[in-house]
PDB file of C-alpha atoms in Angstrom:
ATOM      1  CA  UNK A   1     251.106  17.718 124.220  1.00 48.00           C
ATOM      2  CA  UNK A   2     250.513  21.236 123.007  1.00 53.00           C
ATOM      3  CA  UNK A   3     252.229  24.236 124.948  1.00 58.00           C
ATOM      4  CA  UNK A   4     249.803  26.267 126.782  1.00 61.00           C
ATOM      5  CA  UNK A   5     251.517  29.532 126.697  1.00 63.00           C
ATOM      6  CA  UNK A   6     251.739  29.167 122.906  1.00 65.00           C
ATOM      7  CA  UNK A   7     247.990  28.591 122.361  1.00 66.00           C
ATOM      8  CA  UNK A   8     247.581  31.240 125.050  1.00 61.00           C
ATOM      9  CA  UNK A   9     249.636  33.881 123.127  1.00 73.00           C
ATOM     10  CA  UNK A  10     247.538  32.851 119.725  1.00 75.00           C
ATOM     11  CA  UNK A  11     243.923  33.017 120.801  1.00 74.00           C
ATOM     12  CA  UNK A  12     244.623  36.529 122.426  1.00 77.00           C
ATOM     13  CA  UNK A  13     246.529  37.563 119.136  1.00 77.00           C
ATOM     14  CA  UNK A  14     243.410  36.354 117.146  1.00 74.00           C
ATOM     15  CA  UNK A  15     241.094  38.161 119.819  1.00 79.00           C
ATOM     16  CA  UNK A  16     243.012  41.137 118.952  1.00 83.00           C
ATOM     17  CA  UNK A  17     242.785  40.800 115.442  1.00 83.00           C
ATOM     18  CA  UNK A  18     238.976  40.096 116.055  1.00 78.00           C
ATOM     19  CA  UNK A  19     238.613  43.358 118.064  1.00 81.00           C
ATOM     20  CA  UNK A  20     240.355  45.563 115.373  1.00 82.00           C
ATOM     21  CA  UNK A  21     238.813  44.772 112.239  1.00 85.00           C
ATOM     22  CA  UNK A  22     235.344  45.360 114.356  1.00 82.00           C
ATOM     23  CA  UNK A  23     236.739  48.630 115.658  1.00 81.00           C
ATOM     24  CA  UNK A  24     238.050  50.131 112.197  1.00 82.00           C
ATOM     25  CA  UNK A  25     234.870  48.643 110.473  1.00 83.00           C
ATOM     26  CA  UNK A  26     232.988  50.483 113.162  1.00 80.00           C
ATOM     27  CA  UNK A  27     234.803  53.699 112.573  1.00 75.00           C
ATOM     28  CA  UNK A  28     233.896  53.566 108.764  1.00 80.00           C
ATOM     29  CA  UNK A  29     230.598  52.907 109.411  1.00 78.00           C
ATOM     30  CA  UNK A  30     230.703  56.056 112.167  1.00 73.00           C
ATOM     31  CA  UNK A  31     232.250  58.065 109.207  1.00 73.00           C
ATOM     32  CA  UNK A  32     230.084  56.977 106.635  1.00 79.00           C
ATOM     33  CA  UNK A  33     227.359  57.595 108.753  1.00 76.00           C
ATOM     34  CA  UNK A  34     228.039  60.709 110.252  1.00 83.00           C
ATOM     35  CA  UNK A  35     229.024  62.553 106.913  1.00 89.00           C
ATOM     36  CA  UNK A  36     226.738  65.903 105.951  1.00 91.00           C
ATOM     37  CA  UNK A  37     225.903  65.836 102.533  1.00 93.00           C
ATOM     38  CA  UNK A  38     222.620  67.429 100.639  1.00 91.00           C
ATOM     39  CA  UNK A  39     220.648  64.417 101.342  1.00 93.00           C
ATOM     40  CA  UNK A  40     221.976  63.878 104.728  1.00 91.00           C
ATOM     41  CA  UNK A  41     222.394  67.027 106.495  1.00 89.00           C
ATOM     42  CA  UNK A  42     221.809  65.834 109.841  1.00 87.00           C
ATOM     43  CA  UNK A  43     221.103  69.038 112.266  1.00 90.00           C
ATOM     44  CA  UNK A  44     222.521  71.504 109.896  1.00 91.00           C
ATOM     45  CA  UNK A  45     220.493  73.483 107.437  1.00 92.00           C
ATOM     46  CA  UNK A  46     222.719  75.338 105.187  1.00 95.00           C
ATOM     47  CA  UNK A  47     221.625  78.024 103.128  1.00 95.00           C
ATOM     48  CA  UNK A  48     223.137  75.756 100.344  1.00 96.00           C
ATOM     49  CA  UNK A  49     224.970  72.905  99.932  1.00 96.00           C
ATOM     50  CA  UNK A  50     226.010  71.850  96.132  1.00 96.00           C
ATOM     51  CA  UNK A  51     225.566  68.588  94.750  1.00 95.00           C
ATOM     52  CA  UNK A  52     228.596  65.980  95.554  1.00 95.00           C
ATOM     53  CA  UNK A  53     229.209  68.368  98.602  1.00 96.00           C
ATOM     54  CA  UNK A  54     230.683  66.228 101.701  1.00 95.00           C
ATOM     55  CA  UNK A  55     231.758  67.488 105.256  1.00 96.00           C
ATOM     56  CA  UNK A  56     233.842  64.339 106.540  1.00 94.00           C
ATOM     57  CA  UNK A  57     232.993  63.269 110.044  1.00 93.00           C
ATOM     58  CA  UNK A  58     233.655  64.234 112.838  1.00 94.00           C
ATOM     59  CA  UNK A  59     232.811  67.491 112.114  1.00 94.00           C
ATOM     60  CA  UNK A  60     234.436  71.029 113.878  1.00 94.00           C
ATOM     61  CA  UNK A  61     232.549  73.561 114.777  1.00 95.00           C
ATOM     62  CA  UNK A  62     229.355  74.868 112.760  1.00 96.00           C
ATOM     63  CA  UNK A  63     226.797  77.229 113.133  1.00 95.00           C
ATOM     64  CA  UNK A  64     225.433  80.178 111.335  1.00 95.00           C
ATOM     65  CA  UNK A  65     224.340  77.757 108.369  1.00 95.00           C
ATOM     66  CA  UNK A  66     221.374  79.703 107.137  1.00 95.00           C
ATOM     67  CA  UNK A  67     224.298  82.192 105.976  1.00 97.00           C
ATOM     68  CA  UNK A  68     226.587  79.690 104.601  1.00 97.00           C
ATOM     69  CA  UNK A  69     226.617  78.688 100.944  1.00 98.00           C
ATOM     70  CA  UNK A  70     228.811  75.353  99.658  1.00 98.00           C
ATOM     71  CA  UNK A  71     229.313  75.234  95.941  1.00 97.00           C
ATOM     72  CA  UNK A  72     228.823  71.700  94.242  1.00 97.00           C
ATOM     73  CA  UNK A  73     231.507  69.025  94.855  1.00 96.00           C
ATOM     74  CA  UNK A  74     233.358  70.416  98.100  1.00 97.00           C
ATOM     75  CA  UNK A  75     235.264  68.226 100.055  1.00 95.00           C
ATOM     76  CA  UNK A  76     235.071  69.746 104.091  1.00 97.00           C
ATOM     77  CA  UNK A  77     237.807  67.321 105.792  1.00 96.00           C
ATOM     78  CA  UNK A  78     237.474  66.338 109.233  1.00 96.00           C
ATOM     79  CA  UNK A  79     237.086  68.613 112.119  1.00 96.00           C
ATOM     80  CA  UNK A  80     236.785  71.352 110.249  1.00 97.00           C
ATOM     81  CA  UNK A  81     235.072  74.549 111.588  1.00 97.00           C
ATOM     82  CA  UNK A  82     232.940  76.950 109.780  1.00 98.00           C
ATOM     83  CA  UNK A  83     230.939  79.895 110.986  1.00 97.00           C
ATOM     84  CA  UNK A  84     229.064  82.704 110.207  1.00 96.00           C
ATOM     85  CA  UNK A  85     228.491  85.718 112.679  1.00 92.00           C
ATOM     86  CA  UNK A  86     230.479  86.128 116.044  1.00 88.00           C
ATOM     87  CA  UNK A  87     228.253  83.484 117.956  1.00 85.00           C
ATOM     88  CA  UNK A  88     225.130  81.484 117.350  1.00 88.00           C
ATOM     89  CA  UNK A  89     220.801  82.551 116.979  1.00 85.00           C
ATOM     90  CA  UNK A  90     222.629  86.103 115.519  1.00 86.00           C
ATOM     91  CA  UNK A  91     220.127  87.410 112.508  1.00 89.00           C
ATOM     92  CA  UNK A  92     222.949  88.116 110.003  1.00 89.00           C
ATOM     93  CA  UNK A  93     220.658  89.831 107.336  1.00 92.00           C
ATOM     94  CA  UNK A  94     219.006  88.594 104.048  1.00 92.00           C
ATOM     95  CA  UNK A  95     222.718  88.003 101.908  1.00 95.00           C
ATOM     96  CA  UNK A  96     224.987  84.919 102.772  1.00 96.00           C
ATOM     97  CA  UNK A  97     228.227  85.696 105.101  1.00 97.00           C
ATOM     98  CA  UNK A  98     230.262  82.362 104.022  1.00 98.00           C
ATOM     99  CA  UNK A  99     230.227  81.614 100.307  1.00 98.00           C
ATOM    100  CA  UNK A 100     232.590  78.742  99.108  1.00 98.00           C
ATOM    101  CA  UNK A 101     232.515  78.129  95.425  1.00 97.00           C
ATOM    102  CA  UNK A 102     232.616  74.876  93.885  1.00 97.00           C
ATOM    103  CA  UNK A 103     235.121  72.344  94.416  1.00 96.00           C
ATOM    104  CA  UNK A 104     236.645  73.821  97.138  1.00 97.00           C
ATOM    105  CA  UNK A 105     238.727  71.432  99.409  1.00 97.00           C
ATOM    106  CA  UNK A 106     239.257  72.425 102.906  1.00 98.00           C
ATOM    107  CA  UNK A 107     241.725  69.916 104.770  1.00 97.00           C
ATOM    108  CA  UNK A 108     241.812  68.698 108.025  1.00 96.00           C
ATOM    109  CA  UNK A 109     241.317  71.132 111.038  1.00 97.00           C
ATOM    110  CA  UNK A 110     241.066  73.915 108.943  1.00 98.00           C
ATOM    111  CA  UNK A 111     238.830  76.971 110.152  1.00 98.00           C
ATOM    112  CA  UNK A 112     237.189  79.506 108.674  1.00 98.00           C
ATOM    113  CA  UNK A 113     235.603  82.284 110.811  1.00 97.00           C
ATOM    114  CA  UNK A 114     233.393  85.006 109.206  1.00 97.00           C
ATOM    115  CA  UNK A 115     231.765  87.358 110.992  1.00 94.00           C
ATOM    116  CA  UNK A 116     232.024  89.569 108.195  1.00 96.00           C
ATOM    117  CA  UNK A 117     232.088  88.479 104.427  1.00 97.00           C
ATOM    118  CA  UNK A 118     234.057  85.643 103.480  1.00 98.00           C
ATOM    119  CA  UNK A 119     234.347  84.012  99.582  1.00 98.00           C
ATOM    120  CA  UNK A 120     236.273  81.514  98.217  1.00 98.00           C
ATOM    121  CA  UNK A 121     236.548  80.765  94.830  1.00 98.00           C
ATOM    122  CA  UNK A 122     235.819  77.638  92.688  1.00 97.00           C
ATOM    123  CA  UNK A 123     238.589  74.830  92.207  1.00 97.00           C
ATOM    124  CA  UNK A 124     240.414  76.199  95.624  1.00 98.00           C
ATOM    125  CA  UNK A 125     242.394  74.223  97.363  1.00 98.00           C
ATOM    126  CA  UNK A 126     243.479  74.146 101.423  1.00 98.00           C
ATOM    127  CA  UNK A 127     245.706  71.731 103.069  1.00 97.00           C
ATOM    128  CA  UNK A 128     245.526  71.449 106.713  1.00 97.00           C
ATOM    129  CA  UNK A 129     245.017  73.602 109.562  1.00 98.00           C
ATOM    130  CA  UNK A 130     244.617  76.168 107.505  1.00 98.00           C
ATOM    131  CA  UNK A 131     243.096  79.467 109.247  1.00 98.00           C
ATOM    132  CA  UNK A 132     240.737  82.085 107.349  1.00 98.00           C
ATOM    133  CA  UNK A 133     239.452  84.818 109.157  1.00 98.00           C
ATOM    134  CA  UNK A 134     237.207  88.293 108.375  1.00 97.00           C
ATOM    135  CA  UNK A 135     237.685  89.081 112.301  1.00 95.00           C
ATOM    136  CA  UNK A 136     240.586  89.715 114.517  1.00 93.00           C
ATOM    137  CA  UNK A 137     241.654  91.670 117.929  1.00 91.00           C
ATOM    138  CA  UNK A 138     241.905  95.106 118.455  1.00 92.00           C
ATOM    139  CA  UNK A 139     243.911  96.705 121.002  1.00 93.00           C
ATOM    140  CA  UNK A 140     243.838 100.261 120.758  1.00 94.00           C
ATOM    141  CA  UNK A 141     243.115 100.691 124.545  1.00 95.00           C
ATOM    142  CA  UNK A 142     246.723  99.613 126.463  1.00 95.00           C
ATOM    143  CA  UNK A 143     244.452  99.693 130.232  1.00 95.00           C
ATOM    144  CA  UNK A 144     242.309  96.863 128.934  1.00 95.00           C
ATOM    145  CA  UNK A 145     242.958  92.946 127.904  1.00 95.00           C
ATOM    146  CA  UNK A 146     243.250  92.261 123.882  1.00 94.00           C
ATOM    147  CA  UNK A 147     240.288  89.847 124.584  1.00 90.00           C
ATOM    148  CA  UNK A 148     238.156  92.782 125.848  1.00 92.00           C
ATOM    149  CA  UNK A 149     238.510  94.914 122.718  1.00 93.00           C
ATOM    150  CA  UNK A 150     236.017  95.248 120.428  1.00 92.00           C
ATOM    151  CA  UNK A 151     237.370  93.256 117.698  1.00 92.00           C
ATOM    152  CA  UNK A 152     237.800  94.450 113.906  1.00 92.00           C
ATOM    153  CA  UNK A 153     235.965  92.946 110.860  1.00 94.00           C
ATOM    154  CA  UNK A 154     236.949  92.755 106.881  1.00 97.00           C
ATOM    155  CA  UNK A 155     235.818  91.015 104.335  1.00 97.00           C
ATOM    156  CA  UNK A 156     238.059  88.539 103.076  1.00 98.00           C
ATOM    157  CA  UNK A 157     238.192  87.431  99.197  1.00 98.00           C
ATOM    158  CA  UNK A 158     240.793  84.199  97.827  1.00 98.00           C
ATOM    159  CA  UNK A 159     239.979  84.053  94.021  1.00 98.00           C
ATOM    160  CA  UNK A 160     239.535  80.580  91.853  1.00 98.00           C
ATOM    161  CA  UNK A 161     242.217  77.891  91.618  1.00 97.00           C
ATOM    162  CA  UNK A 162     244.640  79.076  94.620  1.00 98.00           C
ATOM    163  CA  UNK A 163     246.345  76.077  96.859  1.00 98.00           C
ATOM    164  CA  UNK A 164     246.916  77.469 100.324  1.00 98.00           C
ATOM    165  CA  UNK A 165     249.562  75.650 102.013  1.00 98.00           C
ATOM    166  CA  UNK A 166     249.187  73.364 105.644  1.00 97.00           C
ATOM    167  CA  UNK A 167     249.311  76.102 108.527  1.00 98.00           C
ATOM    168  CA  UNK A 168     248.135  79.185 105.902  1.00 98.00           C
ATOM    169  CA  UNK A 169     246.868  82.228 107.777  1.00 98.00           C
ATOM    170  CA  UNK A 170     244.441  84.338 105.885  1.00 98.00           C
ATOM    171  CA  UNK A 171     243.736  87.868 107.765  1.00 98.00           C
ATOM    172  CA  UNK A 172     240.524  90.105 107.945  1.00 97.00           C
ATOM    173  CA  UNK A 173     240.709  92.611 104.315  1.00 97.00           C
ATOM    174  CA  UNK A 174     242.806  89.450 102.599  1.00 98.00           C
ATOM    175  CA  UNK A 175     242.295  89.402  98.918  1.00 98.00           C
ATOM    176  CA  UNK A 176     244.372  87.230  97.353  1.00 98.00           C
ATOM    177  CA  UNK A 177     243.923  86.717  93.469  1.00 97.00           C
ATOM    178  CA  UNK A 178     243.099  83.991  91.074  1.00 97.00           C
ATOM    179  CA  UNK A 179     245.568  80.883  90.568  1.00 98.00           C
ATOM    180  CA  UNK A 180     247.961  81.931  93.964  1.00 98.00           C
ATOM    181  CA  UNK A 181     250.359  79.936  95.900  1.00 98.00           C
ATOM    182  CA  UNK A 182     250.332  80.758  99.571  1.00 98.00           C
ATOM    183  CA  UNK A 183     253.186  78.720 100.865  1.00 98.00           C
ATOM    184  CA  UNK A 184     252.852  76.424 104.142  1.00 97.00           C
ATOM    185  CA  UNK A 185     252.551  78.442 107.317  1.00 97.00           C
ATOM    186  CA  UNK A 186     252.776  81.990 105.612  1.00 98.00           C
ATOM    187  CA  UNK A 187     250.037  84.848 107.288  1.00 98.00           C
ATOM    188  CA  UNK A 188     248.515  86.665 104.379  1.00 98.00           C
ATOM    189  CA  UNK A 189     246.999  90.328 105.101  1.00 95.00           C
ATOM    190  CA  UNK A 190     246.646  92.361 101.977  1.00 96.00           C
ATOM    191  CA  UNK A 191     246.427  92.005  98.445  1.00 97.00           C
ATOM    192  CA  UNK A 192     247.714  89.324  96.432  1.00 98.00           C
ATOM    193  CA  UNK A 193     247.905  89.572  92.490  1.00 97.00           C
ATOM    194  CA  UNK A 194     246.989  86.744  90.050  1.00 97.00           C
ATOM    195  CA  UNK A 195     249.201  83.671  89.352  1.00 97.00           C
ATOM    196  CA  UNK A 196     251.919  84.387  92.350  1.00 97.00           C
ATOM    197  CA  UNK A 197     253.093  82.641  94.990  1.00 98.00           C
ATOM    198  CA  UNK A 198     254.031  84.127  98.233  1.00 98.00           C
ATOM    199  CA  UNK A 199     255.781  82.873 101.314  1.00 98.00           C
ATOM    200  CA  UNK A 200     256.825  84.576 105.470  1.00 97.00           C
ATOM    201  CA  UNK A 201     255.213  86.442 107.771  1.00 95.00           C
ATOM    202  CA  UNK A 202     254.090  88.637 107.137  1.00 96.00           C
ATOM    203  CA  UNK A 203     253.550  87.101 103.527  1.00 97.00           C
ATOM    204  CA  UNK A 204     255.694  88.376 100.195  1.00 97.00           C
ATOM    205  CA  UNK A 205     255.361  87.291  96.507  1.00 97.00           C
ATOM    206  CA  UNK A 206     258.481  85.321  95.889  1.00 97.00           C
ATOM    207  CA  UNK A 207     257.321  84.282  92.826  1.00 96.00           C
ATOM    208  CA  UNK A 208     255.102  85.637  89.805  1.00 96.00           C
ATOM    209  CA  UNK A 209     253.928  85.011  86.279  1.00 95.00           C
ATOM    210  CA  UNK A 210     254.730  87.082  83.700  1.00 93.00           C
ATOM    211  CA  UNK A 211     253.605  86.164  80.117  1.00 92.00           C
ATOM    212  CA  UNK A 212     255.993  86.570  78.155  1.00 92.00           C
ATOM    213  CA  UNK A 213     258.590  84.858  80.452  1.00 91.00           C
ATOM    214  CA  UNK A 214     257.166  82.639  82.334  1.00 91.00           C
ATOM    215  CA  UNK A 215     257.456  82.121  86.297  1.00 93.00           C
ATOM    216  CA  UNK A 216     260.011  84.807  87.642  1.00 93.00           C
ATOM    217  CA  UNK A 217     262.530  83.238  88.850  1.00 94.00           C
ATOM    218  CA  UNK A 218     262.297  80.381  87.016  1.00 91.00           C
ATOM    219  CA  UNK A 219     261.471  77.273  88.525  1.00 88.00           C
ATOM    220  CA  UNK A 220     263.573  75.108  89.995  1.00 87.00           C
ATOM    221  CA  UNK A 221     261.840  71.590  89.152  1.00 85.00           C
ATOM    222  CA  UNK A 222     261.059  70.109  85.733  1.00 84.00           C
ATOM    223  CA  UNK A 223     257.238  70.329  84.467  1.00 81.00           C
ATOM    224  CA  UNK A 224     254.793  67.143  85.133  1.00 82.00           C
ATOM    225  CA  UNK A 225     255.063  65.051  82.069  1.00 83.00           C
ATOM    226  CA  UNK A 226     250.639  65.338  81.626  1.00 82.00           C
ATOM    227  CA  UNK A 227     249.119  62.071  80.898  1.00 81.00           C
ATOM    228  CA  UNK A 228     248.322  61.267  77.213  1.00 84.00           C
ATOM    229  CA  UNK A 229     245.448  61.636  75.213  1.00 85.00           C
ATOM    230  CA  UNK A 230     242.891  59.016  75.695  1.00 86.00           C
ATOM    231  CA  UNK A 231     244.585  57.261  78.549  1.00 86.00           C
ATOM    232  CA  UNK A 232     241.890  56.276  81.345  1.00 86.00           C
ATOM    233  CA  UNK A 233     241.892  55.629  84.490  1.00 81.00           C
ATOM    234  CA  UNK A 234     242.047  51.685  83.779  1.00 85.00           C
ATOM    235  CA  UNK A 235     244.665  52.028  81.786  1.00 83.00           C
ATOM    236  CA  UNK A 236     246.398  53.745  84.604  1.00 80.00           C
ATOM    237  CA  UNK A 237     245.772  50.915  87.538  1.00 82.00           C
ATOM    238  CA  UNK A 238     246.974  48.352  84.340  1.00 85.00           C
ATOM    239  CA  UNK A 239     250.369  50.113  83.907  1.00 78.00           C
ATOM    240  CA  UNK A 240     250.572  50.275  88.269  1.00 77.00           C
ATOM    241  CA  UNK A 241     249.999  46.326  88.127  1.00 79.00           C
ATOM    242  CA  UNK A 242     252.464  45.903  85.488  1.00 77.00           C
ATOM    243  CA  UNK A 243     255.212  47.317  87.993  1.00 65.00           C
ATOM    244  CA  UNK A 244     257.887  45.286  89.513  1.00 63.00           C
ATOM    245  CA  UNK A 245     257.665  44.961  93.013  1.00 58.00           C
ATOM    246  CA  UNK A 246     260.818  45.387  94.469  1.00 54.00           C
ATOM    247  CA  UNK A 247     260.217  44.462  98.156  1.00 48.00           C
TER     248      UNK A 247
END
């Protein structure tokens, strides 16, 4: 005679089983669904938004589109905010305010806030929660509250090919060069030359290229070995299959 708790405890373990695969295909339906790309831009109506363009959903926070440009092939992770102007229904003028190159990546909970002029080059890369700003407070009057002050706006420029770390802060008047290394959680406010990296708060190159020596200080870590000529991404997933599995 079968034991009831035991076919008890398996038809709720197969009801639960069930009920998640129908809950996570759900949610990549909802994501699939719910993405903003050039054909399927929902509410939004960017000024432009490149081919291969994708903001993951949920999105953050959005609105000035009509003064937002995305480049072709950006990848906007989830949650992400972007804006143009200080609030909503604002006439911004006839030029964009928010200009992201192409192939930008912006990770997870990132922001970027422009009330001012904000550009980010091609090939750029941000991890997560990273924070880019053209606006912040004032507080020249000590009777009032920070929040009160008329806040100050700069335009903020991050050249091609920089990787901006998880927790990067990027300050109004920012402009950071071409191929830079902003290390996790550093707050940038300045200018930043070509091919450096720089680390703290507030942010110092720790590191720079110089051409006839190389990265100064060296580098602590060997080089990548680069893939081979002519090696494709089959031949890749082949030589993954071909490893031992040692669990």
């Amino acid at each position: 005679m079968p034991n009831n708790r035991n076919t008890f405890s398996s038809l709720t373990a197969w009801r639960r089983r069930v009920v998640a695969r129908a809950v996570h295909r759900g949610r990549r339906w909802l994501q699939e669904a719910g993405a903003v790309t050039a054909e399927t831009p929902g509410e939004l109506r960017f000024r432009r938004i490149g081919t291969g363009t994708r903001l993951a959903f949920p999105q953050g926070t959005v609105f000035g589109e009509a003064w937002i440009e995305l480049g072709d092939h950006c990848i906007i992770g989830e949650q992400v905010t972007l804006t143009a102007g200080m609030m909503p229904d604002l006439d911004l003028g006839p030029d964009p305010i928010l200009t992201l190159g192409n192939g930008v990546v912006l990770g997870r909970g990132s922001h970027v806030i422009a009330d001012t002029t904000v550009t980010i080059g091609s090939d750029t890369y941000c991890g997560p929660y990273v924070y880019i700003t053209s606006t912040n407070h004032s507080y020249d009057d000590p009777h009032q509250p920070v929040g009160k002050q008329w806040p100050r706006a700069e335009p903020v420029e991050i050249g091609p090919g920089c990787w901006l770390g998880t927790g990067a802060v990027i300050l109004p008047g920012a402009r950071i060069g071409r191929n830079v290394v902003v290390a996790a959680g550093a707050v940038v406010r300045g200018e930043v030359p070509d091919h450096a990296v720089v680390a703290g708060a507030p942010a110092k190159v720790v590191r720079r290229w110089d051409p006839e020596q190389g990265w100064q200080p060296p580098l602590r870590t060997p080089a990548p070995v680069p893939i081979p000529e002519g090696v494709t991404p089959e031949d890749l997933r082949a030589l993954v299959a071909m490893e031992p599995d040692d669990s």
